[in-house]
Amino acid sequence: MQLSLSVVVIIGIVSLLIGAGICFMIVRFTSMGLVKKAEEEAEMIKKNKIVEAKEKFIALKLEHEKLVSEHERKQQQQDQRLQQREQQLNQRQGELQRQQNDLQQRNQQLDQQLKAVEFKTQEIDKMHHQAQQQLEAASGLSAEEAKKQLVEALKDEAKTNAMSYINEIMDDARMTASKEAKKIIIQTIQRVSSETAAENTVSIFHIENDEVKGRIIGREGRNIRALEAATGVEIVVDDTPEAITLSAFDPVRREIARLSLHQLVQDGRIHPARIEEVVAKVKKQIEEEIIETGKRTTIDLGIHGLHPELIRMVGRMKYRSSYGQNLLQHSRETANLCAAMASELGINPKRARRAGLLHDIGKVAEEDLEMPHAEIGMKMCEKYGEKPDICNAVGAHHDECEMETLIAPIVQACDAISGARPGARREIVETYVKRLNDLENMARSYPGVIKTYALQAGRELRVIVGADKISDKDTELLSFDLAKRIQDEMTYPGQVKVTVIRETRAVNYAK
């Protein structure tokens, strides 16, 4: 029994070993197949990787060769440019060298010529000195005396030549500029229609009968004194029938007095308390009317953004006159003229119209400054925020300051056109007569002048000279000097034409 168990165990162990050996053989054969298969796959992958690496290497090699060829091409181009630049520099250096050689040759030639000139100058100085001594001995005059005579002769000749040259320049300027200038001015004047009525500086208050004069004067003159004190106007009650004269420097105060008198006479109650009440009421009405007039004027002219104080000053122009010409009408007319002329010249017409309206704003300034009205107006425009070109045009329209913009000469020309046209202004008779006498006396102060006549309200001066005393060339000089003297010393509207007449008459009688 024990033997059989051992046999069984041995058999079992042998079987186990045989089975293990068989399993081992099976596993070994199986693993060898897998390894072989893995080796084949690995070999395939290796071959694929080698092919891919070769392809990438070939691509990189091609790209590298391309970059190398591109770099070589650029390097060749750069080398060519450098060679060209080097050739150009060599050529320029050669030209500079040739120029330097030419300059050296010229300097040598100039040095030789300078030496020759110095030598000749010394010879000429010697000859001049000898000739001068011979001339002094022959003429009996020293060199200084001869020089003075020569200078005087040359001075007369130069003055004559200068007059001829000036006349030629003026004729040429007239031929080239007169046509267009006249065209622009005529078109400007024709496009602007203006009123010719002018207001007086003294107001006349008309009454129905002379009984009202006594009521205006009042007991012992208290009413007229109260009215003068309240308005600041001198009231003249004289023998003039049905009229009372109001005289004052300020036209606004004169208008206040006129309207106050009108209301007092209509109301019938005339006493100091009522006078003060009415005058205060009229002052307020006038101030409102001034502002309304300024606004209406700016609206009519299409001017916007004007400072309220400047609008009030524009309204005050209605009650101010200059040489009998209403200042507001003159400013409106000048503004329209400026706009028309600026349009013809291609300049902004709105800015020109604005400057034309404000050019005389200094005449209605409430502050009494010791300076021309143009400068006052310029300072007012600067104070109330006007543009620099507008301020310059206002300040320069009477040449108080230098013109800096194109608007300034336009304003100056249009101001002269508005003031100088027929019927625009009236002068005091004494001033008018004095100006004409001054013109004639100025012309008579020249030697050789026989008669003088101031014609066309002082716009033409005719001077008759003696034919035996003044030559034809001297007449041109006289006309030029006289016109320049009138321009420098006198004040006049427009322009003054100076005509010098020289004629010879031969008179005989047959008996």
Short mmCIF file of C-alpha atoms in Angstrom, two decimals:
data_model
loop_
_atom_site.label_atom_id
_atom_site.label_comp_id
_atom_site.label_asym_id
_atom_site.label_seq_id
_atom_site.Cartn_x
_atom_site.Cartn_y
_atom_site.Cartn_z
CA MET A 1 0.00 0.00 0.00
CA GLN A 2 2.76 2.33 0.87
CA LEU A 3 4.54 1.40 -2.35
CA SER A 4 1.61 2.22 -4.51
CA LEU A 5 1.21 5.62 -2.77
CA SER A 6 4.81 6.42 -3.47
CA VAL A 7 4.44 5.34 -7.06
CA VAL A 8 1.42 7.48 -7.37
CA VAL A 9 3.28 10.44 -5.90
CA ILE A 10 6.22 9.81 -8.14
CA ILE A 11 3.97 9.41 -11.12
CA GLY A 12 2.23 12.60 -10.13
CA ILE A 13 5.51 14.45 -9.75
CA VAL A 14 6.76 13.08 -13.06
CA SER A 15 3.50 14.05 -14.69
CA LEU A 16 3.75 17.48 -13.18
CA LEU A 17 7.27 17.83 -14.42
CA ILE A 18 6.31 16.57 -17.87
CA GLY A 19 3.38 18.94 -17.92
CA ALA A 20 5.58 21.79 -16.77
CA GLY A 21 8.10 20.92 -19.44
CA ILE A 22 5.39 20.80 -22.05
CA CYS A 23 4.04 24.15 -20.84
CA PHE A 24 7.50 25.57 -20.84
CA MET A 25 8.05 24.36 -24.41
CA ILE A 26 4.71 25.75 -25.50
CA VAL A 27 5.42 29.14 -23.83
CA ARG A 28 8.88 29.22 -25.28
CA PHE A 29 7.69 28.52 -28.79
CA THR A 30 4.93 31.07 -28.38
CA SER A 31 7.25 33.75 -27.01
CA MET A 32 9.71 33.11 -29.78
CA GLY A 33 6.97 33.75 -32.35
CA LEU A 34 5.95 36.96 -30.61
CA VAL A 35 9.55 38.12 -30.39
CA LYS A 36 10.09 37.34 -34.02
CA LYS A 37 6.93 39.20 -34.92
CA ALA A 38 7.96 42.14 -32.71
CA GLU A 39 11.36 42.14 -34.28
CA GLU A 40 9.80 42.24 -37.73
CA GLU A 41 7.52 45.15 -36.73
CA ALA A 42 10.48 46.91 -35.14
CA GLU A 43 12.47 46.40 -38.30
CA MET A 44 9.59 47.79 -40.36
CA ILE A 45 9.25 50.84 -38.03
CA LYS A 46 13.01 51.36 -38.19
CA LYS A 47 12.95 51.28 -41.97
CA ASN A 48 10.01 53.77 -42.03
CA LYS A 49 11.81 56.10 -39.60
CA ILE A 50 14.95 55.90 -41.66
CA VAL A 51 12.97 56.79 -44.81
CA GLU A 52 11.25 59.72 -43.02
CA ALA A 53 14.59 60.92 -41.66
CA LYS A 54 16.10 60.74 -45.14
CA GLU A 55 13.14 62.72 -46.58
CA LYS A 56 13.43 65.38 -43.86
CA PHE A 57 17.15 65.55 -44.38
CA ILE A 58 16.68 66.00 -48.12
CA ALA A 59 14.02 68.74 -47.50
CA LEU A 60 16.24 70.54 -44.99
CA LYS A 61 19.16 70.20 -47.34
CA LEU A 62 17.12 71.74 -50.21
CA GLU A 63 15.92 74.59 -47.95
CA HIS A 64 19.44 75.21 -46.73
CA GLU A 65 20.75 75.25 -50.27
CA LYS A 66 17.97 77.69 -51.20
CA LEU A 67 18.83 80.00 -48.28
CA VAL A 68 22.51 79.76 -49.13
CA SER A 69 21.81 80.63 -52.77
CA GLU A 70 19.56 83.57 -51.73
CA HIS A 71 22.21 84.83 -49.34
CA GLU A 72 24.84 84.50 -52.05
CA ARG A 73 22.61 86.41 -54.49
CA LYS A 74 22.06 89.26 -51.98
CA GLN A 75 25.75 89.29 -51.19
CA GLN A 76 26.52 89.58 -54.90
CA GLN A 77 24.04 92.45 -55.27
CA GLN A 78 25.53 94.22 -52.27
CA ASP A 79 29.01 93.67 -53.67
CA GLN A 80 27.86 95.16 -56.99
CA ARG A 81 26.38 98.20 -55.23
CA LEU A 82 29.55 98.67 -53.23
CA GLN A 83 31.59 98.43 -56.41
CA GLN A 84 29.34 101.00 -58.12
CA ARG A 85 29.54 103.33 -55.11
CA GLU A 86 33.27 102.90 -55.00
CA GLN A 87 33.45 103.79 -58.69
CA GLN A 88 31.25 106.85 -58.11
CA LEU A 89 33.41 107.94 -55.18
CA ASN A 90 36.50 107.50 -57.29
CA GLN A 91 34.94 109.58 -60.07
CA ARG A 92 33.84 112.28 -57.58
CA GLN A 93 37.29 112.29 -56.02
CA GLY A 94 38.77 112.72 -59.46
CA GLU A 95 36.39 115.61 -60.22
CA LEU A 96 37.20 117.26 -56.88
CA GLN A 97 40.85 116.89 -57.60
CA ARG A 98 40.39 118.50 -61.02
CA GLN A 99 38.32 121.31 -59.46
CA GLN A 100 40.97 121.85 -56.83
CA ASN A 101 43.60 122.06 -59.54
CA ASP A 102 41.41 124.54 -61.48
CA LEU A 103 40.94 126.64 -58.35
CA GLN A 104 44.65 126.70 -57.71
CA GLN A 105 45.25 127.82 -61.28
CA ARG A 106 42.54 130.50 -60.96
CA ASN A 107 43.99 131.71 -57.66
CA GLN A 108 47.37 132.01 -59.30
CA GLN A 109 45.83 133.91 -62.21
CA LEU A 110 43.90 136.17 -59.81
CA ASP A 111 47.03 136.88 -57.81
CA GLN A 112 48.78 137.86 -61.01
CA GLN A 113 45.85 140.04 -62.07
CA LEU A 114 45.69 141.68 -58.62
CA LYS A 115 49.35 142.49 -58.82
CA ALA A 116 48.80 143.95 -62.29
CA VAL A 117 45.79 145.94 -61.05
CA GLU A 118 47.74 147.27 -58.10
CA PHE A 119 50.52 148.33 -60.39
CA LYS A 120 48.08 150.00 -62.79
CA THR A 121 46.24 151.62 -59.87
CA GLN A 122 49.45 153.16 -58.66
CA GLU A 123 50.16 154.44 -62.16
CA ILE A 124 46.59 155.81 -62.46
CA ASP A 125 46.88 157.51 -59.05
CA LYS A 126 50.07 159.17 -60.20
CA MET A 127 48.44 160.23 -63.47
CA HIS A 128 45.31 161.39 -61.62
CA HIS A 129 47.38 163.44 -59.21
CA GLN A 130 49.32 165.00 -62.08
CA ALA A 131 46.07 165.67 -64.02
CA GLN A 132 44.46 167.17 -60.91
CA GLN A 133 47.39 169.51 -60.42
CA GLN A 134 47.25 170.53 -64.08
CA LEU A 135 43.45 171.11 -63.87
CA GLU A 136 43.76 173.14 -60.68
CA ALA A 137 46.49 175.23 -62.29
CA ALA A 138 44.43 175.71 -65.48
CA SER A 139 41.03 176.40 -63.86
CA GLY A 140 42.17 178.30 -60.83
CA LEU A 141 39.92 176.11 -58.58
CA SER A 142 40.92 173.72 -55.85
CA ALA A 143 39.80 170.10 -55.85
CA GLU A 144 37.23 170.72 -53.09
CA GLU A 145 35.68 173.66 -54.93
CA ALA A 146 35.48 171.68 -58.18
CA LYS A 147 33.97 168.75 -56.27
CA LYS A 148 31.24 170.99 -54.81
CA GLN A 149 30.35 172.33 -58.25
CA LEU A 150 30.29 168.81 -59.65
CA VAL A 151 28.09 167.58 -56.78
CA GLU A 152 25.61 170.39 -57.36
CA ALA A 153 25.47 169.63 -61.07
CA LEU A 154 25.05 165.91 -60.40
CA LYS A 155 22.39 166.62 -57.79
CA ASP A 156 20.26 168.57 -60.28
CA GLU A 157 20.78 165.91 -62.92
CA ALA A 158 19.90 163.12 -60.46
CA LYS A 159 16.78 164.94 -59.34
CA THR A 160 15.64 165.33 -62.94
CA ASN A 161 16.41 161.68 -63.71
CA ALA A 162 14.63 160.61 -60.53
CA MET A 163 11.54 162.56 -61.52
CA SER A 164 11.53 160.91 -64.94
CA TYR A 165 12.04 157.50 -63.37
CA ILE A 166 9.24 158.10 -60.85
CA ASN A 167 6.90 159.20 -63.64
CA GLU A 168 7.73 156.06 -65.62
CA ILE A 169 7.06 153.86 -62.59
CA MET A 170 3.80 155.65 -61.84
CA ASP A 171 2.65 155.36 -65.46
CA ASP A 172 3.52 151.67 -65.51
CA ALA A 173 1.68 151.11 -62.21
CA ARG A 174 -1.35 152.93 -63.52
CA MET A 175 -1.39 150.83 -66.69
CA THR A 176 -1.14 147.53 -64.80
CA ALA A 177 -3.18 148.21 -61.66
CA SER A 178 -5.60 151.00 -62.46
CA LYS A 179 -7.94 148.93 -64.61
CA GLU A 180 -8.60 146.18 -62.07
CA ALA A 181 -8.70 148.59 -59.12
CA LYS A 182 -11.25 150.83 -60.86
CA LYS A 183 -13.32 147.82 -61.83
CA ILE A 184 -13.47 146.53 -58.24
CA ILE A 185 -14.24 149.94 -56.75
CA ILE A 186 -16.93 150.78 -59.33
CA GLN A 187 -18.61 147.40 -58.89
CA THR A 188 -18.50 147.81 -55.13
CA ILE A 189 -20.03 151.30 -55.24
CA GLN A 190 -22.72 150.26 -57.72
CA ARG A 191 -23.75 147.27 -55.62
CA VAL A 192 -24.31 149.34 -52.48
CA SER A 193 -27.09 151.93 -52.45
CA SER A 194 -26.92 154.51 -49.67
CA GLU A 195 -29.03 157.30 -48.29
CA THR A 196 -27.71 160.82 -48.74
CA ALA A 197 -29.72 162.49 -45.97
CA ALA A 198 -27.64 163.78 -43.06
CA GLU A 199 -28.67 164.86 -39.58
CA ASN A 200 -27.75 168.19 -38.00
CA THR A 201 -25.68 168.45 -34.88
CA VAL A 202 -28.18 170.95 -33.38
CA SER A 203 -31.79 169.85 -32.86
CA ILE A 204 -34.76 172.15 -33.43
CA PHE A 205 -37.92 171.54 -31.37
CA HIS A 206 -41.02 172.90 -33.07
CA ILE A 207 -43.95 174.21 -31.03
CA GLU A 208 -47.46 175.18 -32.05
CA ASN A 209 -47.38 178.71 -30.66
CA ASP A 210 -45.12 180.99 -28.70
CA GLU A 211 -47.24 180.70 -25.53
CA VAL A 212 -45.67 177.33 -24.89
CA LYS A 213 -42.26 179.03 -24.60
CA GLY A 214 -43.34 180.78 -21.41
CA ARG A 215 -44.58 177.56 -19.88
CA ILE A 216 -41.29 175.86 -20.78
CA ILE A 217 -39.29 178.69 -19.21
CA GLY A 218 -41.44 178.68 -16.07
CA ARG A 219 -41.53 181.14 -13.23
CA GLU A 220 -38.16 182.90 -13.02
CA GLY A 221 -36.79 180.23 -15.41
CA ARG A 222 -37.08 177.33 -12.95
CA ASN A 223 -38.56 174.91 -15.52
CA ILE A 224 -35.85 175.50 -18.13
CA ARG A 225 -33.13 175.28 -15.45
CA ALA A 226 -34.57 171.99 -14.20
CA LEU A 227 -34.74 170.67 -17.76
CA GLU A 228 -31.14 171.71 -18.50
CA ALA A 229 -29.93 170.18 -15.23
CA ALA A 230 -31.74 166.90 -15.86
CA THR A 231 -30.68 166.48 -19.50
CA GLY A 232 -27.33 168.32 -19.68
CA VAL A 233 -28.53 170.17 -22.79
CA GLU A 234 -28.48 173.92 -23.39
CA ILE A 235 -32.00 175.07 -24.29
CA VAL A 236 -32.09 178.30 -26.29
CA VAL A 237 -35.45 180.08 -26.26
CA ASP A 238 -35.09 183.16 -28.46
CA ASP A 239 -37.22 185.20 -30.86
CA THR A 240 -37.32 182.43 -33.48
CA PRO A 241 -41.03 181.83 -34.11
CA GLU A 242 -42.44 178.44 -33.08
CA ALA A 243 -39.04 176.90 -32.50
CA ILE A 244 -36.70 176.10 -29.62
CA THR A 245 -33.03 175.24 -30.17
CA LEU A 246 -31.44 172.31 -28.31
CA SER A 247 -27.64 172.44 -28.24
CA ALA A 248 -25.37 169.78 -26.75
CA PHE A 249 -22.16 168.01 -27.59
CA ASP A 250 -23.67 164.58 -26.84
CA PRO A 251 -26.35 163.72 -29.43
CA VAL A 252 -27.96 161.16 -27.10
CA ARG A 253 -28.56 163.81 -24.46
CA ARG A 254 -29.92 166.11 -27.16
CA GLU A 255 -32.39 163.43 -28.29
CA ILE A 256 -33.44 162.81 -24.66
CA ALA A 257 -34.14 166.53 -24.24
CA ARG A 258 -36.15 166.67 -27.49
CA LEU A 259 -38.35 163.69 -26.60
CA SER A 260 -38.79 164.96 -23.02
CA LEU A 261 -39.95 168.35 -24.28
CA HIS A 262 -42.32 166.65 -26.69
CA GLN A 263 -43.96 164.60 -23.89
CA LEU A 264 -44.09 167.57 -21.51
CA VAL A 265 -45.75 169.82 -24.08
CA GLN A 266 -48.29 167.13 -24.99
CA ASP A 267 -49.05 166.39 -21.33
CA GLY A 268 -49.29 170.07 -20.36
CA ARG A 269 -47.91 169.57 -16.86
CA ILE A 270 -44.55 171.33 -16.82
CA HIS A 271 -42.86 171.71 -13.44
CA PRO A 272 -39.49 170.59 -12.01
CA ALA A 273 -40.75 167.33 -10.43
CA ARG A 274 -42.62 166.32 -13.59
CA ILE A 275 -39.60 167.25 -15.70
CA GLU A 276 -37.31 164.95 -13.70
CA GLU A 277 -39.85 162.12 -13.93
CA VAL A 278 -40.29 162.46 -17.69
CA VAL A 279 -36.54 162.77 -18.33
CA ALA A 280 -35.83 159.60 -16.33
CA LYS A 281 -38.53 157.75 -18.27
CA VAL A 282 -37.22 159.00 -21.63
CA LYS A 283 -33.65 158.03 -20.70
CA LYS A 284 -34.79 154.47 -20.11
CA GLN A 285 -36.69 154.45 -23.42
CA ILE A 286 -33.66 155.80 -25.30
CA GLU A 287 -31.38 153.18 -23.76
CA GLU A 288 -33.79 150.43 -24.80
CA GLU A 289 -34.06 151.93 -28.29
CA ILE A 290 -30.26 152.09 -28.54
CA ILE A 291 -29.93 148.39 -27.73
CA GLU A 292 -32.77 147.51 -30.11
CA THR A 293 -31.18 149.58 -32.87
CA GLY A 294 -27.84 147.81 -32.35
CA LYS A 295 -29.49 144.37 -32.46
CA ARG A 296 -31.51 145.24 -35.56
CA THR A 297 -28.40 146.56 -37.30
CA THR A 298 -26.38 143.41 -36.60
CA ILE A 299 -29.28 141.22 -37.75
CA ASP A 300 -29.70 143.22 -40.97
CA LEU A 301 -25.98 142.88 -41.74
CA GLY A 302 -25.84 139.20 -40.78
CA ILE A 303 -23.28 139.74 -38.00
CA HIS A 304 -23.49 137.26 -35.11
CA GLY A 305 -21.74 136.76 -31.79
CA LEU A 306 -21.16 140.47 -31.10
CA HIS A 307 -20.61 141.40 -27.44
CA PRO A 308 -23.68 143.10 -25.86
CA GLU A 309 -21.63 146.21 -25.06
CA LEU A 310 -20.51 146.50 -28.69
CA ILE A 311 -24.16 146.08 -29.77
CA ARG A 312 -25.07 148.99 -27.48
CA MET A 313 -22.27 151.09 -28.96
CA VAL A 314 -23.53 150.33 -32.47
CA GLY A 315 -26.95 151.58 -31.39
CA ARG A 316 -25.41 154.79 -30.03
CA MET A 317 -24.07 155.52 -33.51
CA LYS A 318 -27.62 156.44 -34.55
CA TYR A 319 -27.33 159.64 -32.50
CA ARG A 320 -23.84 160.59 -33.64
CA SER A 321 -22.85 162.40 -36.82
CA SER A 322 -19.49 163.08 -38.46
CA TYR A 323 -19.28 166.11 -40.76
CA GLY A 324 -23.06 165.98 -41.02
CA GLN A 325 -23.07 162.27 -41.98
CA ASN A 326 -24.97 159.96 -39.64
CA LEU A 327 -22.42 157.63 -38.07
CA LEU A 328 -24.66 154.55 -38.07
CA GLN A 329 -25.57 155.01 -41.73
CA HIS A 330 -21.89 155.58 -42.54
CA SER A 331 -20.88 152.41 -40.66
CA ARG A 332 -23.60 150.32 -42.33
CA GLU A 333 -22.58 151.67 -45.72
CA THR A 334 -18.90 150.98 -45.01
CA ALA A 335 -19.74 147.44 -43.86
CA ASN A 336 -21.64 146.69 -47.09
CA LEU A 337 -18.86 148.22 -49.17
CA CYS A 338 -16.27 146.10 -47.34
CA ALA A 339 -18.26 142.92 -47.93
CA ALA A 340 -18.68 143.69 -51.63
CA MET A 341 -15.02 144.56 -52.12
CA ALA A 342 -13.84 141.53 -50.13
CA SER A 343 -16.02 139.26 -52.29
CA GLU A 344 -14.43 140.73 -55.41
CA LEU A 345 -10.96 140.08 -53.98
CA GLY A 346 -11.70 136.55 -52.73
CA ILE A 347 -11.55 137.45 -49.01
CA ASN A 348 -14.05 136.42 -46.32
CA PRO A 349 -16.91 138.97 -46.73
CA LYS A 350 -18.41 138.31 -43.29
CA ARG A 351 -15.24 139.32 -41.45
CA ALA A 352 -14.83 142.35 -43.71
CA ARG A 353 -18.45 143.42 -43.03
CA ARG A 354 -17.88 143.01 -39.28
CA ALA A 355 -14.74 145.17 -39.38
CA GLY A 356 -16.53 147.79 -41.50
CA LEU A 357 -19.36 148.08 -38.99
CA LEU A 358 -17.00 148.44 -36.01
CA HIS A 359 -14.37 150.71 -37.61
CA ASP A 360 -15.76 153.95 -36.06
CA ILE A 361 -16.91 152.41 -32.76
CA GLY A 362 -14.36 154.57 -30.93
CA LYS A 363 -16.32 157.74 -31.78
CA VAL A 364 -19.17 156.73 -29.45
CA ALA A 365 -16.99 155.65 -26.53
CA GLU A 366 -18.33 156.94 -23.23
CA GLU A 367 -14.83 157.38 -21.80
CA ASP A 368 -13.04 160.54 -22.91
CA LEU A 369 -9.59 159.15 -23.76
CA GLU A 370 -6.78 161.33 -25.10
CA MET A 371 -6.14 159.27 -28.23
CA PRO A 372 -7.52 158.94 -31.79
CA HIS A 373 -10.90 157.25 -32.17
CA ALA A 374 -9.33 154.44 -34.23
CA GLU A 375 -7.08 153.41 -31.32
CA ILE A 376 -10.01 153.71 -28.90
CA GLY A 377 -12.09 151.46 -31.14
CA MET A 378 -9.25 148.92 -31.40
CA LYS A 379 -8.91 148.77 -27.60
CA MET A 380 -12.69 148.35 -27.22
CA CYS A 381 -12.71 145.49 -29.74
CA GLU A 382 -9.80 143.81 -27.95
CA LYS A 383 -11.58 144.27 -24.62
CA TYR A 384 -14.79 142.63 -25.84
CA GLY A 385 -13.18 139.61 -27.49
CA GLU A 386 -12.99 140.47 -31.20
CA LYS A 387 -10.50 138.60 -33.40
CA PRO A 388 -7.02 140.13 -33.93
CA ASP A 389 -7.63 140.83 -37.63
CA ILE A 390 -10.84 142.77 -36.81
CA CYS A 391 -9.03 144.78 -34.11
CA ASN A 392 -6.16 145.58 -36.48
CA ALA A 393 -8.56 146.72 -39.22
CA VAL A 394 -10.35 149.03 -36.75
CA GLY A 395 -7.11 150.50 -35.43
CA ALA A 396 -5.38 150.91 -38.81
CA HIS A 397 -8.12 152.52 -40.92
CA HIS A 398 -6.56 155.96 -40.28
CA ASP A 399 -2.95 154.67 -40.24
CA GLU A 400 -2.63 154.95 -36.44
CA CYS A 401 -1.03 151.50 -36.46
CA GLU A 402 0.50 149.22 -39.07
CA MET A 403 -1.82 147.13 -41.26
CA GLU A 404 -1.28 143.43 -40.65
CA THR A 405 -4.15 141.82 -42.59
CA LEU A 406 -5.84 142.25 -45.97
CA ILE A 407 -9.06 143.40 -44.28
CA ALA A 408 -7.41 146.60 -42.96
CA PRO A 409 -6.77 148.29 -46.35
CA ILE A 410 -10.27 147.27 -47.49
CA VAL A 411 -11.82 149.00 -44.46
CA GLN A 412 -9.67 152.08 -45.05
CA ALA A 413 -10.64 152.30 -48.72
CA CYS A 414 -14.36 151.75 -48.07
CA ASP A 415 -14.34 154.32 -45.24
CA ALA A 416 -12.89 156.87 -47.68
CA ILE A 417 -15.43 155.91 -50.37
CA SER A 418 -18.35 156.33 -47.97
CA GLY A 419 -17.08 159.64 -46.61
CA ALA A 420 -15.95 161.18 -49.90
CA ARG A 421 -18.96 160.43 -52.10
CA PRO A 422 -21.07 163.47 -53.13
CA GLY A 423 -23.60 164.52 -50.51
CA ALA A 424 -22.24 162.29 -47.78
CA ARG A 425 -20.71 164.92 -45.51
CA ARG A 426 -20.88 168.63 -44.87
CA GLU A 427 -18.03 170.73 -43.61
CA ILE A 428 -18.23 173.93 -41.65
CA VAL A 429 -17.99 176.89 -44.02
CA GLU A 430 -15.01 178.38 -42.21
CA THR A 431 -13.14 175.06 -42.26
CA TYR A 432 -13.98 174.58 -45.94
CA VAL A 433 -12.82 178.10 -46.92
CA LYS A 434 -9.70 177.82 -44.78
CA ARG A 435 -8.73 174.53 -46.42
CA LEU A 436 -9.06 176.04 -49.90
CA ASN A 437 -7.06 179.13 -48.90
CA ASP A 438 -4.35 176.92 -47.42
CA LEU A 439 -4.14 174.98 -50.67
CA GLU A 440 -3.75 178.12 -52.78
CA ASN A 441 -1.28 179.75 -50.36
CA MET A 442 0.84 176.60 -50.25
CA ALA A 443 1.12 176.62 -54.05
CA ARG A 444 1.87 180.36 -54.17
CA SER A 445 4.80 179.88 -51.79
CA TYR A 446 6.85 178.29 -54.60
CA PRO A 447 9.00 180.57 -56.78
CA GLY A 448 7.78 181.13 -60.33
CA VAL A 449 4.08 180.58 -59.50
CA ILE A 450 1.79 183.30 -60.91
CA LYS A 451 -1.73 182.15 -60.06
CA THR A 452 -3.38 179.31 -58.14
CA TYR A 453 -6.97 178.07 -58.22
CA ALA A 454 -8.58 175.49 -55.91
CA LEU A 455 -11.40 173.81 -57.86
CA GLN A 456 -14.01 171.09 -57.31
CA ALA A 457 -14.39 171.68 -53.58
CA GLY A 458 -10.64 171.46 -53.06
CA ARG A 459 -10.18 168.18 -54.95
CA GLU A 460 -8.17 169.83 -57.73
CA LEU A 461 -5.44 172.46 -57.50
CA ARG A 462 -4.38 174.26 -60.68
CA VAL A 463 -1.09 176.12 -60.59
CA ILE A 464 -0.13 178.55 -63.38
CA VAL A 465 3.60 179.27 -63.61
CA GLY A 466 5.64 181.71 -65.66
CA ALA A 467 7.14 180.23 -68.80
CA ASP A 468 10.21 182.42 -68.43
CA LYS A 469 10.80 181.37 -64.82
CA ILE A 470 10.25 177.57 -64.78
CA SER A 471 11.19 174.96 -67.38
CA ASP A 472 9.14 171.94 -68.43
CA LYS A 473 11.20 169.62 -66.24
CA ASP A 474 10.76 171.97 -63.29
CA THR A 475 6.97 171.81 -63.71
CA GLU A 476 7.06 168.05 -63.13
CA LEU A 477 9.21 168.53 -60.04
CA LEU A 478 6.89 171.28 -58.76
CA SER A 479 3.81 169.08 -59.24
CA PHE A 480 5.45 166.16 -57.44
CA ASP A 481 6.75 168.26 -54.50
CA LEU A 482 3.45 170.09 -54.10
CA ALA A 483 1.41 166.86 -54.09
CA LYS A 484 3.75 165.30 -51.52
CA ARG A 485 3.59 168.41 -49.32
CA ILE A 486 -0.23 168.45 -49.43
CA GLN A 487 -0.28 164.77 -48.51
CA ASP A 488 2.09 165.29 -45.56
CA GLU A 489 0.76 168.57 -44.16
CA MET A 490 -2.98 168.72 -44.86
CA THR A 491 -6.09 166.70 -44.03
CA TYR A 492 -8.68 166.29 -46.79
CA PRO A 493 -11.32 163.80 -47.98
CA GLY A 494 -10.56 161.73 -51.06
CA GLN A 495 -7.63 162.95 -53.14
CA VAL A 496 -6.31 166.25 -54.49
CA LYS A 497 -5.24 166.49 -58.12
CA VAL A 498 -2.34 168.91 -58.68
CA THR A 499 -2.08 170.35 -62.20
CA VAL A 500 0.82 172.67 -63.11
CA ILE A 501 0.26 174.72 -66.29
CA ARG A 502 3.11 176.36 -68.19
CA GLU A 503 2.39 178.09 -71.46
CA THR A 504 3.94 180.76 -73.66
CA ARG A 505 1.78 183.36 -75.40
CA ALA A 506 2.85 185.78 -78.11
CA VAL A 507 0.45 188.72 -78.51
CA ASN A 508 0.71 191.45 -81.15
CA TYR A 509 -1.72 194.05 -82.42
CA ALA A 510 -2.31 195.01 -86.05
CA LYS A 511 -2.93 198.76 -86.35
#
